[in-house]
């Protein structure tokens, strides 16, 4: 369960190249409280535990089903992999159209797994070219069916209770909205470098990490997408930390990997964050498990562009 605790507050290579270009043109959005380098979270700081690996892959998206099976995507090969439990081999189950650029994952209201793709060099001009697309994966049969296209990208992806999906582009400014019937609103909201995307439990807010431009974390009111609220603004040594694909814990606190710093952070209150784990450069996304077996509920897992999957003991949420 994800409950918001806050009131209203006012390809590995591709990413490396684009980060330099985007950081040269940093812009500012509404700035609440400013943060600095973070302390270790109380009770956290344990070493991460390697629980899976996809050799040669750059992992971008991750999702866990109700049975505790973990799915992840590879930017390089465009494949979707499944791991049935920690320590199990990664089994390829599908490949996105075009054979590369697989992006975010999210569960659709019909039980299928939404797979973002088109995460190639075109995302640098994603707001103009709109190469982002989403397919539906039937995890029982392995059938992958194109669903929608015309998005700036699908680097971050989540779905609300009504079946409406939201997709982001950390190299652009447009956040797209996709209705269950396939209608696409490519510029539902505008926020520079919105990356990871996760909805609060009541679907009132879409939480996003800001990776390259004014790095930090924001939440966007679904009812008023033009009024984004910054929860965390980074400064000092963390300015270039590159927050990536985030999730929320059971108390509604954003948990976000700092790609460049190699840390996993938890945002405890506006402007306040702490370190759950360190020593994990190239982290791309974090996710909580589900179910009673496999990648089970309460356990926090990290994927990365190094092809590795780690459990973060300090992030346990039970």
Coordinates of C-alpha atoms in Angstrom, one line a residue:
X1 CA 0.0 0.0 0.0
X2 CA 1.3 3.5 -0.9
X3 CA -0.1 6.4 1.2
X4 CA 1.1 9.9 0.8
X5 CA 2.3 11.5 4.1
X6 CA 2.7 15.0 2.9
X7 CA 0.3 17.9 2.6
X8 CA 0.5 20.2 -0.3
X9 CA 4.0 21.8 -0.8
X10 CA 4.8 24.7 -3.0
X11 CA 21.7 2.9 -23.5
X12 CA 24.5 3.5 -20.8
X13 CA 26.4 5.3 -23.5
X14 CA 23.3 7.3 -24.6
X15 CA 22.6 8.4 -21.1
X16 CA 26.2 9.4 -20.5
X17 CA 26.4 11.6 -23.6
X18 CA 23.0 13.1 -23.2
X19 CA 23.5 13.9 -19.5
X20 CA 26.4 16.2 -20.4
X21 CA 24.3 18.0 -23.0
X22 CA 21.3 18.4 -20.7
X23 CA 23.3 19.5 -17.7
X24 CA 24.8 22.3 -19.7
X25 CA 21.3 23.7 -20.0
X26 CA 19.9 23.3 -16.5
X27 CA 16.7 25.1 -15.9
X28 CA 14.8 25.8 -12.7
X29 CA 11.3 25.0 -11.6
X30 CA 9.5 25.9 -8.4
X31 CA 12.1 25.5 -5.6
X32 CA 10.9 24.7 -2.1
X33 CA 13.5 23.4 0.4
X34 CA 17.1 22.7 -0.7
X35 CA 18.9 19.5 0.3
X36 CA 22.5 18.5 0.7
X37 CA 24.5 15.3 0.9
X38 CA 22.5 12.7 2.9
X39 CA 23.1 10.7 6.1
X40 CA 22.5 7.0 6.4
X41 CA 18.8 6.2 7.2
X42 CA 18.3 4.9 10.8
X43 CA 18.8 1.1 10.8
X44 CA 20.0 1.0 7.2
X45 CA 23.3 0.9 5.5
X46 CA 23.7 -2.9 5.2
X47 CA 25.6 -4.1 2.1
X48 CA 23.4 -4.9 -0.9
X49 CA 22.9 -8.5 -1.8
X50 CA 23.3 -9.8 -5.3
X51 CA 20.1 -11.8 -6.2
X52 CA 20.2 -11.9 -10.0
X53 CA 22.1 -11.0 -13.1
X54 CA 21.4 -10.6 -16.9
X55 CA 24.9 -10.8 -18.5
X56 CA 25.6 -8.1 -21.0
X57 CA 22.3 -6.3 -20.3
X58 CA 21.6 -2.7 -19.4
X59 CA 18.5 -3.1 -17.3
X60 CA 16.0 -0.2 -17.5
X61 CA 12.5 -1.3 -16.3
X62 CA 11.3 -3.7 -13.6
X63 CA 8.0 -5.0 -12.2
X64 CA 7.1 -7.9 -9.8
X65 CA 3.9 -9.9 -10.2
X66 CA 1.7 -11.2 -7.4
X67 CA 3.5 -14.5 -7.3
X68 CA 6.9 -12.8 -6.7
X69 CA 8.3 -13.2 -10.2
X70 CA 10.5 -10.3 -11.3
X71 CA 10.4 -8.9 -14.9
X72 CA 13.0 -6.6 -16.3
X73 CA 13.9 -5.0 -19.6
X74 CA 17.2 -4.7 -21.5
X75 CA 17.9 -1.4 -23.3
X76 CA 20.5 -3.1 -25.5
X77 CA 18.7 -6.2 -26.8
X78 CA 15.1 -5.0 -26.4
X79 CA 14.3 -8.2 -24.5
X80 CA 12.1 -8.7 -21.5
X81 CA 13.4 -11.2 -18.9
X82 CA 11.7 -13.1 -16.1
X83 CA 13.4 -14.3 -12.9
X84 CA 11.2 -16.6 -10.9
X85 CA 13.0 -16.1 -7.6
X86 CA 16.3 -14.6 -6.2
X87 CA 19.2 -16.6 -7.6
X88 CA 17.1 -18.0 -10.5
X89 CA 18.4 -17.6 -14.1
X90 CA 17.0 -14.7 -16.2
X91 CA 14.7 -16.2 -18.8
X92 CA 14.0 -14.1 -22.0
X93 CA 10.2 -14.0 -22.6
X94 CA 9.7 -11.4 -25.3
X95 CA 11.5 -8.8 -27.5
X96 CA 10.1 -5.4 -28.3
X97 CA 9.6 -4.3 -31.9
X98 CA 12.8 -3.1 -33.4
X99 CA 14.9 -5.3 -31.2
X100 CA 16.4 -2.6 -28.8
X101 CA 15.3 0.2 -26.6
X102 CA 13.1 -1.6 -24.1
X103 CA 12.0 0.7 -21.4
X104 CA 9.7 0.9 -18.4
X105 CA 7.3 -1.8 -17.1
X106 CA 3.9 -1.5 -15.4
X107 CA 0.9 -3.7 -14.8
X108 CA -2.2 -2.8 -16.8
X109 CA -5.7 -3.1 -15.3
X110 CA -6.4 -6.2 -17.5
X111 CA -3.5 -8.0 -15.9
X112 CA -1.1 -7.7 -18.9
X113 CA 2.4 -6.2 -18.4
X114 CA 2.9 -2.9 -20.2
X115 CA 6.3 -2.7 -21.8
X116 CA 7.7 0.7 -22.9
X117 CA 10.0 0.8 -25.9
X118 CA 11.6 3.2 -28.4
X119 CA 14.2 4.2 -25.8
X120 CA 17.0 4.8 -28.4
X121 CA 18.8 7.9 -29.5
X122 CA 15.5 9.5 -30.7
X123 CA 14.5 10.2 -27.2
X124 CA 16.9 13.1 -27.3
X125 CA 14.3 14.7 -29.6
X126 CA 11.4 12.8 -28.1
X127 CA 9.2 15.8 -27.6
X128 CA 9.4 16.4 -31.4
X129 CA 9.7 12.9 -32.8
X130 CA 7.6 11.1 -30.2
X131 CA 9.2 7.7 -30.7
X132 CA 7.9 6.3 -27.4
X133 CA 5.5 3.3 -27.6
X134 CA 4.0 0.7 -25.3
X135 CA 3.2 -2.9 -25.9
X136 CA 1.2 -5.4 -23.9
X137 CA 2.8 -8.6 -22.7
X138 CA 0.6 -11.6 -21.9
X139 CA 2.9 -13.2 -19.2
X140 CA 1.1 -16.5 -19.4
X141 CA 1.6 -17.0 -23.2
X142 CA 4.6 -14.7 -23.9
X143 CA 2.6 -12.9 -26.6
X144 CA 3.7 -9.3 -27.0
X145 CA 1.2 -7.0 -28.8
X146 CA 1.8 -3.3 -29.7
X147 CA -0.6 -1.1 -27.9
X148 CA 0.1 2.6 -28.5
X149 CA 2.7 4.9 -29.9
X150 CA 3.3 8.6 -30.3
X151 CA 4.8 9.3 -26.8
X152 CA 7.9 11.3 -26.1
X153 CA 9.2 8.2 -24.4
X154 CA 8.3 5.6 -21.8
X155 CA 11.3 5.7 -19.5
X156 CA 9.0 5.8 -16.5
X157 CA 5.6 4.2 -16.5
X158 CA 2.7 3.6 -14.0
X159 CA -1.0 2.9 -14.3
X160 CA -3.8 4.2 -12.1
X161 CA -6.8 2.2 -10.8
X162 CA -8.9 3.2 -13.8
X163 CA -6.3 1.8 -16.2
X164 CA -4.8 5.1 -17.4
X165 CA -1.1 5.0 -17.9
X166 CA 1.5 7.8 -17.5
X167 CA 4.8 7.8 -19.3
X168 CA 7.9 10.0 -19.0
X169 CA 11.1 11.0 -20.9
X170 CA 14.1 12.0 -18.8
X171 CA 15.7 13.6 -22.0
X172 CA 12.6 15.6 -22.8
X173 CA 9.9 17.7 -21.1
X174 CA 6.6 15.9 -22.0
X175 CA 4.8 13.4 -19.8
X176 CA 2.2 11.4 -21.7
X177 CA -1.1 10.0 -20.7
X178 CA -2.6 6.8 -22.2
X179 CA -6.2 5.9 -21.7
X180 CA -7.4 2.2 -21.5
X181 CA -9.0 2.5 -25.0
X182 CA -5.6 3.5 -26.5
X183 CA -6.1 7.2 -26.8
X184 CA -2.8 9.0 -26.3
X185 CA -2.3 12.5 -24.8
X186 CA 1.4 13.0 -25.4
X187 CA 1.8 16.3 -23.6
X188 CA -0.5 15.8 -20.6
X189 CA 2.1 17.5 -18.4
X190 CA 5.4 19.3 -18.9
X191 CA 8.3 18.8 -16.6
X192 CA 12.0 18.8 -17.7
X193 CA 13.8 15.5 -17.3
X194 CA 11.0 13.6 -15.6
X195 CA 12.3 10.0 -15.3
X196 CA 10.9 7.4 -12.9
X197 CA 7.2 7.5 -12.4
X198 CA 5.0 6.1 -9.7
X199 CA 1.4 6.9 -8.6
X200 CA 0.4 7.4 -4.9
X201 CA -2.1 4.9 -3.5
X202 CA -5.0 7.2 -4.1
X203 CA -3.9 8.2 -7.6
X204 CA -4.0 11.9 -6.6
X205 CA -0.3 12.4 -7.5
X206 CA 2.2 11.2 -10.0
X207 CA 5.7 11.1 -8.4
X208 CA 8.6 11.5 -10.7
X209 CA 12.4 11.8 -10.3
X210 CA 14.1 14.7 -12.2
X211 CA 17.4 13.3 -13.5
X212 CA 19.4 15.9 -15.4
X213 CA 17.5 19.2 -15.2
X214 CA 17.0 20.7 -11.7
X215 CA 17.6 17.2 -10.3
X216 CA 15.4 16.0 -7.5
X217 CA 11.9 14.6 -7.0
X218 CA 8.5 16.1 -7.8
X219 CA 4.9 15.1 -7.5
X220 CA 2.3 16.2 -10.1
X221 CA -1.4 16.6 -9.1
X222 CA -3.4 14.4 -11.5
X223 CA -6.2 16.9 -11.3
X224 CA -3.9 19.9 -12.1
X225 CA -0.8 18.7 -14.0
X226 CA 0.4 22.2 -14.6
X227 CA 1.0 22.7 -10.8
X228 CA 3.9 20.3 -10.1
X229 CA 5.3 20.4 -6.6
X230 CA 9.0 19.8 -5.9
X231 CA 9.6 17.5 -2.9
X232 CA 13.4 17.4 -3.2
X233 CA 15.9 19.8 -4.8
X234 CA 19.5 18.6 -4.9
X235 CA 22.5 20.8 -4.3
X236 CA 26.2 20.5 -3.5
X237 CA 27.8 17.1 -4.2
X238 CA 24.4 15.6 -5.0
X239 CA 23.6 18.0 -7.8
X240 CA 25.0 15.5 -10.4
X241 CA 23.7 12.3 -8.6
X242 CA 21.2 11.6 -11.4
X243 CA 18.0 10.4 -9.6
X244 CA 16.5 7.5 -11.6
X245 CA 13.5 5.2 -11.5
X246 CA 11.7 5.6 -8.1
X247 CA 9.1 3.8 -6.1
X248 CA 7.1 4.5 -2.9
X249 CA 7.2 2.6 0.4
X250 CA 4.2 1.7 2.4
X251 CA 4.3 5.2 4.1
X252 CA 4.3 7.0 0.8
X253 CA 7.9 7.9 1.0
X254 CA 9.8 8.1 -2.4
X255 CA 12.7 5.6 -2.7
X256 CA 15.0 6.6 -5.5
X257 CA 18.4 5.4 -6.8
X258 CA 21.1 8.0 -7.3
X259 CA 22.7 6.7 -10.5
X260 CA 26.0 8.5 -10.4
X261 CA 26.5 8.5 -6.6
X262 CA 25.8 4.8 -6.4
X263 CA 23.3 5.2 -3.6
X264 CA 19.7 4.3 -2.9
X265 CA 17.9 7.2 -1.1
X266 CA 14.6 7.5 0.8
X267 CA 12.9 10.9 1.0
X268 CA 11.5 11.2 4.5
X269 CA 10.0 14.7 4.2
X270 CA 10.2 17.6 1.8
X271 CA 13.9 18.5 1.5
X272 CA 15.0 15.6 3.7
X273 CA 16.5 12.4 2.5
X274 CA 18.8 9.6 3.7
X275 CA 20.8 6.7 2.3
X276 CA 19.5 3.1 2.4
X277 CA 22.4 1.6 0.6
X278 CA 25.6 2.6 -1.2
X279 CA 28.2 1.1 -3.6
X280 CA 25.7 0.6 -6.4
X281 CA 26.7 2.9 -9.4
X282 CA 24.6 2.7 -12.5
X283 CA 21.4 1.9 -10.7
X284 CA 18.4 2.5 -12.9
X285 CA 15.3 1.6 -10.8
X286 CA 14.1 0.2 -7.5
X287 CA 10.9 -1.8 -6.8
X288 CA 9.3 -3.5 -3.9
X289 CA 8.4 -7.2 -4.2
X290 CA 5.0 -8.8 -4.0
X291 CA 3.5 -12.0 -2.7
X292 CA 4.8 -14.5 -0.2
X293 CA 7.5 -16.1 -2.3
X294 CA 10.2 -15.3 -4.7
X295 CA 10.8 -11.5 -4.9
X296 CA 8.4 -11.2 -2.0
X297 CA 6.5 -8.3 -0.4
X298 CA 8.4 -5.9 1.8
X299 CA 11.7 -6.5 0.1
X300 CA 13.4 -3.7 -1.9
X301 CA 15.2 -4.6 -5.1
X302 CA 17.5 -2.6 -7.4
X303 CA 18.3 -3.1 -11.1
X304 CA 21.0 -1.4 -13.0
X305 CA 22.8 -0.7 -16.3
X306 CA 25.4 -3.2 -15.1
X307 CA 22.9 -6.0 -15.6
X308 CA 22.8 -6.8 -11.9
X309 CA 19.8 -7.1 -9.5
X310 CA 20.4 -6.5 -5.8
X311 CA 18.3 -6.7 -2.7
X312 CA 18.5 -3.6 -0.5
X313 CA 18.2 -5.0 3.1
X314 CA 18.1 -1.4 4.6
X315 CA 14.9 -0.7 2.5
X316 CA 12.8 -3.6 3.9
X317 CA 9.3 -2.4 4.4
X318 CA 7.4 -4.9 6.6

